Amino acid sequence: MPAKQPSSDHHATQPETPKVRRRRTRGEEVPSTGQSGKDLLSQTEPDDDSEWDSSRERPIQKHELLTRGERDERAAAGSSGGQQELSADKPMVSKMKNLRVRTFWAVIMISGFLLIVAMGHFYCSLLVLGIAAGMFQEICMLKRNKEKDLQLPLFYSLRWYLFFVTVFYGYKRFMTDRFDRLAMVYPSIHFIVKYHGVISYTLLVIGLVAFVLSLRKYTLRYQFGQLAWTIVTLIIVVVQGIAMTANIYNGLIWFFLPTSLVIVNDIFAYLFGFFFGHHPLIKLSPKKTWEGFIGGSVATMIFAIIWCSFLQKYEYFTCRQEEIVFKPFVYPHCTPDEIYTVYRTYTIPPFGMQLQLTDMQIHALVLGVFASLVAPFGGFLASGFKRAFKIKDFGDSIPGHGGLTDRFDCQVVMGMFTYVYLSNFVVADSAAAFTNLLEKVMQLSDTEQLQLFELLGDGLKSRGVVQG
């Protein structure tokens, strides 16, 4: 049979094979389209601030780091072509909404903070410990791999074990005198207080052995990385947080005043930047402006002198708490130190103006300078840290503010500076140093006190202070 000739009917159609569009995988050669190499690279390669997501086979862009509300506002602003007035109003609407949320939660935090301060020194120290634990949790979560942790029994618990050891060792080292007196009141803990150093070292060795036993061949790099991450976090966050507890027991003014200065600086820097900010301060934090930084600094220094003049009038803030008291709302009584009561006259050279200030107000001015000029860089460091990990906030525990680390990063820096300043320039030169020495002498046995008495007598006679 002759072969069947194809139909000459031009109107006859044949079913087309459906074209399957295949997504080009990363690294596949790009077909020539007449576009420039720069344009092609901009379409196929992620920029410097994006991260490749293998599950979605495309890069994570900057806008994906924004909150859902911010993305919706940007999308609405881009799609409203004819509503130019609405688009112009959008940023201010977003700012005011954020300001309301931040203000509401700021009032709640400040109210809770004032209540805890009124409860007493012990509860302030518990607050510091709780914040340090929350910050430790947030930072550790940044590098934690849940899938690998599930393959490593008790490895997650080991982090908190090291946290406990750090707190156990640090609190006794920073407040030795208070724990010595506590051991006299509660003899059951005398052994722990007396051999605290040996116990701390033993606990650390146990943790080291537990870490070595937990090592697995397929997760070695992850485990050692987690150990280093945990140790650095303990040093930066927990140790400095414990130092703030020492400030509390040296007088609540050394805790309440520095924390207030950081809060005031943050509020005024935000307000000045909100209403007048136009010039970015640092690239790591585009929202920080020179106007906010300078305005907040001036307001903080003025507030430091005024606020200190109020706090130094009350024994509750100026008296040292020599014992660890667990009962709330128990206030110490004492004779205020001279730094709170004696006024000195200072002359301001350019204007010839004279001011009468106490030594404590001068100390408050130094703290104000640090809180406004240096402590904010703790926040800038945290901002750079978040950019490195491509996250917006460390957490979401405080609406409008982020996590605990976002809110208290500057407080950690401020607390450590206050401890160093207080130890070297205030306590060492005050009557408290002699009082502490005398209390240590009274804790000696009768035989040891007699030996000390004879040594002191011989020394005074040799110098001719007393006649033999």
PDB file of C-alpha atoms in Angstrom, residues 8 21 59 97 109 122 129 138 164 170 185 254 258 306 336 348 375 393 413 436 444 456:
ATOM      1  CA  SER A   8      -2.614  19.252   3.081  1.00  0.00           C
ATOM      2  CA  ARG A  21       8.840  24.975  32.688  1.00  0.00           C
ATOM      3  CA  PRO A  59      18.118  33.687  48.320  1.00  0.00           C
ATOM      4  CA  LYS A  97       1.938  52.608  66.033  1.00  0.00           C
ATOM      5  CA  MET A 109       8.588  47.290  82.590  1.00  0.00           C
ATOM      6  CA  PHE A 122      17.606  40.350  97.509  1.00  0.00           C
ATOM      7  CA  LEU A 129      19.794  36.832  87.719  1.00  0.00           C
ATOM      8  CA  GLU A 138      18.443  33.917  73.715  1.00  0.00           C
ATOM      9  CA  PHE A 164      24.767  27.197  87.359  1.00  0.00           C
ATOM     10  CA  GLY A 170      30.516  34.293  90.883  1.00  0.00           C
ATOM     11  CA  VAL A 185      23.126  32.762 110.658  1.00  0.00           C
ATOM     12  CA  TRP A 254      24.535  52.223  92.784  1.00  0.00           C
ATOM     13  CA  PRO A 258      22.902  53.576  86.624  1.00  0.00           C
ATOM     14  CA  ILE A 306      18.976  66.030  89.453  1.00  0.00           C
ATOM     15  CA  PRO A 336      24.842  58.185 105.615  1.00  0.00           C
ATOM     16  CA  ILE A 348      32.139  76.678  86.038  1.00  0.00           C
ATOM     17  CA  ALA A 375      27.025  52.280  77.042  1.00  0.00           C
ATOM     18  CA  ASP A 393      15.784  40.804  67.157  1.00  0.00           C
ATOM     19  CA  VAL A 413      27.948  47.222  80.003  1.00  0.00           C
ATOM     20  CA  ASN A 436      34.684  45.491 106.507  1.00  0.00           C
ATOM     21  CA  LEU A 444      38.684  35.657 114.284  1.00  0.00           C
ATOM     22  CA  LEU A 456      49.697  45.718 116.425  1.00  0.00           C
TER      23      LEU A 456
END
